[in-house]
Amino acid sequence: MQYQSQAVAKPYFIAAIVLFVAQILFGLVMGLQYVWGDFLFPEIPFNVARMVHTNTLIVWLLFGFMGAAYYLVPEEAETELHAPWLARLMFWVFLVAAGLTVAGYLLVPYATLAELTMNDLLPTMGREFLEQPTIIKIGIVIVALAFLFNIGMTVLKGRKTVVSLVLLLGLLGLAVFFLFAFYVPDNLVLDKYYWWWVVHLWVEGVWELILGAILAFVLIKITGVDREVIEKWLYVIIAMTLITGIIGTGHHYYWIGTPHYWQWWGSIFSAMEPIPFFMMTVYAFNMVNRRRRNHPNKPATLWALGTAVMAFLGAGVWGFLHTLAPINYYTHGTQITAAHGHMAFYGAYVMIVLTIISYAMPILRGRTAANSNKSQVLEMWSFWLMTVSMVFITLFLTGAGILQAYLQRVSDAPQSFMVVQDQIALFYWLRELAGVVFLIGLVVYIASFFVGSSDPEATVEAQV
Amino acid sequence: MSGTFTKSMARNIFYGGAVFFFLLFVALTFDTTRALPKYDNRGAITPEVALGKRIWEENDCIGCHTLLGEGAYFAPELGNVYTRYGNSKEAIMAFIKSRPKEGIPGRRSMPQFNFSDEQLNALAEFLKYTSEIDTAGWPPNVQG
Ligand code: HEM
Ligand code: HEM
Ligand SMILES: [Fe+2]
């Protein structure tokens, strides 16, 4: 660790992993409810499990992004963090807010939670992904502001690199677009229109800047390739992201009561959204092939390359699959969407957070660069277990989605939703099975932190 | 990427592209806002519909259902349930009211929310309003 204050990143990464476990457990509960309808009913209805699954996902990714920023900004700026105490304080504020929210979902009916938190004063609850009580949303804004202030001041007083600038821009965008979570008009069409300013402009806009910056940082560190080269790529990639992705929001405006011209704008621009993801893959492999040194942390390289490939598959390929309006007409809101959502979130954002954790955690725990060989081997096993099972989850959901779209929407004798769901149950069973393997991968991942801690650090020579 | 293509050119494309396309998006948003009354059935937004939307939100119906194709994929699409139920508010209200407290053994179950008649009516009004939004012909058929 070059700067003492980078250490504040550690609790953020640990919290991220703990919430990751909760996310997956509730994912498995839902997967079971898909085929065993009244499993845990009425104690944990499906919607409650879903809120826990998706909100823990988002919150642990945010923990990961913040940890990443606290780790990499001091190193990029070549100075200590502006206010380490503030980072530590905000960690606890954020963790308590997340804990209270999950407890609220699980312990009382959602309507009671709305009442208890006085949703009527400023109603923001009950929209997908943004289910948190209003007071929690306000808490998130406060944490985000304190965080941006801290990171911003650090960058201001130190060296200003492209990596930290792009990261900061992405994080700023994240906070700004979150503000649309407070706009909930009675007009359903307007409501949906601006809901996507949070959701789409996050994952297909500003979050990609964060992704690009973290990936660039790790690539610089593990390959030793000239910063100039990597930064040029970074600019081009994020330029393509915003050029295609902003108007690409239109792929959500086909069928929600907006003017029909969005079918053209949305289809054309979002069809180009895979370009930056493709470039990212080419660039990551390019940089690793042109590396000037062999870094002893092999899993970090694996996660970095894996991110590039899986983000391209999940967001680029599976996104393209259903983004053109005439196709989306049949796939909109089916398991195809779920298939894409899973692989894209995993490939782009889960994997980039695991990349930076893989790179930084050994150093935060007192190693000079890497874990022991034993721990690395285990971590790489977990990489393959989780990644391959996610590929299968995606394939099974895609199978389910194709059948669903056909039986319910395309065939001459369309059948009702519930009847169709019964017929494709086999795919849901297989998805659940793949999910169990994913959980095993996650357990192996956690084990890799505890195995071989007393063994000597892996070196480059020992591995070749 | 080498030679004549410099980092500052890349940076300019990024800033220029981001600003240009964001402004274009804002312009399209203005146009959409202007055109929206033709599509969004806003004339039908009565106090009951607004109340129904609030009840919809405060019970997280979106956590199981899709509405105009967005939400969760566990339970039927409700954007067109009004038409699916033969343009009958009563049928919708009866369905919601009749959910067994303990669920239906082995079947995906919907909670019993114990709504008052006023709340049920507001929800049904909201779903009726939703079904009359111009969604460019989506969903493909009445099954949603
Ligand atoms: C890392 C980037 C991405 C992530 C994390 C992501 C995630 C998601 C998620 C979670 C949804 C479902 C939203 C909902 O619940 O309604 C969704 C929908 C969608 N995504 Fe992505 N996505 C990404 C990139 C892309 C790209 C690049 C494309 C196009 C090429 C794309 C095309 C779509 C489309 C068309 C839908 C709407 C599906 C529907 O009609 O039901 N996505 N995405
Ligand atoms: C053990 C593995 C997992 C299982 C069994 C599982 C299961 C599920 C289920 C059943 C849903 C609800 C679909 C619906 O609305 O009807 C869901 C939603 C979701 N899950 Fe997972 N999940 C798993 C892992 C993950 C992982 C690792 C991620 C993150 C990368 C993730 C991200 C999401 C997202 C973003 C949604 C919302 C999807 C959408 O709206 O399209 N899940 N998951
Ligand atoms: Fe999108």
PDB file of C-alpha atoms in Angstrom, chain A residues 228-229 231-237 239 279, chain B residues 1-14:
ATOM      1  CA  GLU A 228      -0.690   7.138 -22.392  1.00  0.00           C
ATOM      2  CA  VAL A 229      -1.792   4.169 -24.485  1.00  0.00           C
ATOM      3  CA  GLU A 231      -5.770   6.378 -21.380  1.00  0.00           C
ATOM      4  CA  LYS A 232      -6.294   6.938 -25.081  1.00  0.00           C
ATOM      5  CA  TRP A 233      -8.246   3.696 -25.312  1.00  0.00           C
ATOM      6  CA  LEU A 234     -10.240   4.663 -22.248  1.00  0.00           C
ATOM      7  CA  TYR A 235     -11.323   7.942 -23.837  1.00  0.00           C
ATOM      8  CA  VAL A 236     -12.353   6.281 -27.072  1.00  0.00           C
ATOM      9  CA  ILE A 237     -14.324   3.562 -25.292  1.00  0.00           C
ATOM     10  CA  ALA A 239     -16.844   8.267 -25.936  1.00  0.00           C
ATOM     11  CA  MET A 279     -13.545  -2.411 -28.028  1.00  0.00           C
TER      12      MET A 279
ATOM     13  CA  MET B   1      -4.330   3.079 -32.284  1.00  0.00           C
ATOM     14  CA  SER B   2      -1.132   4.904 -32.771  1.00  0.00           C
ATOM     15  CA  GLY B   3       0.556   7.518 -34.851  1.00  0.00           C
ATOM     16  CA  THR B   4      -1.564  10.506 -35.680  1.00  0.00           C
ATOM     17  CA  PHE B   5      -4.511   9.725 -33.435  1.00  0.00           C
ATOM     18  CA  THR B   6      -3.538  11.426 -30.203  1.00  0.00           C
ATOM     19  CA  LYS B   7      -4.902  11.281 -26.704  1.00  0.00           C
ATOM     20  CA  SER B   8      -6.176  14.827 -26.873  1.00  0.00           C
ATOM     21  CA  MET B   9      -8.150  13.979 -30.013  1.00  0.00           C
ATOM     22  CA  ALA B  10      -9.681  11.059 -28.144  1.00  0.00           C
ATOM     23  CA  ARG B  11     -10.506  13.333 -25.242  1.00  0.00           C
ATOM     24  CA  ASN B  12     -12.185  15.851 -27.517  1.00  0.00           C
ATOM     25  CA  ILE B  13     -14.325  13.168 -29.116  1.00  0.00           C
ATOM     26  CA  PHE B  14     -15.386  12.081 -25.652  1.00  0.00           C
TER      27      PHE B  14
END
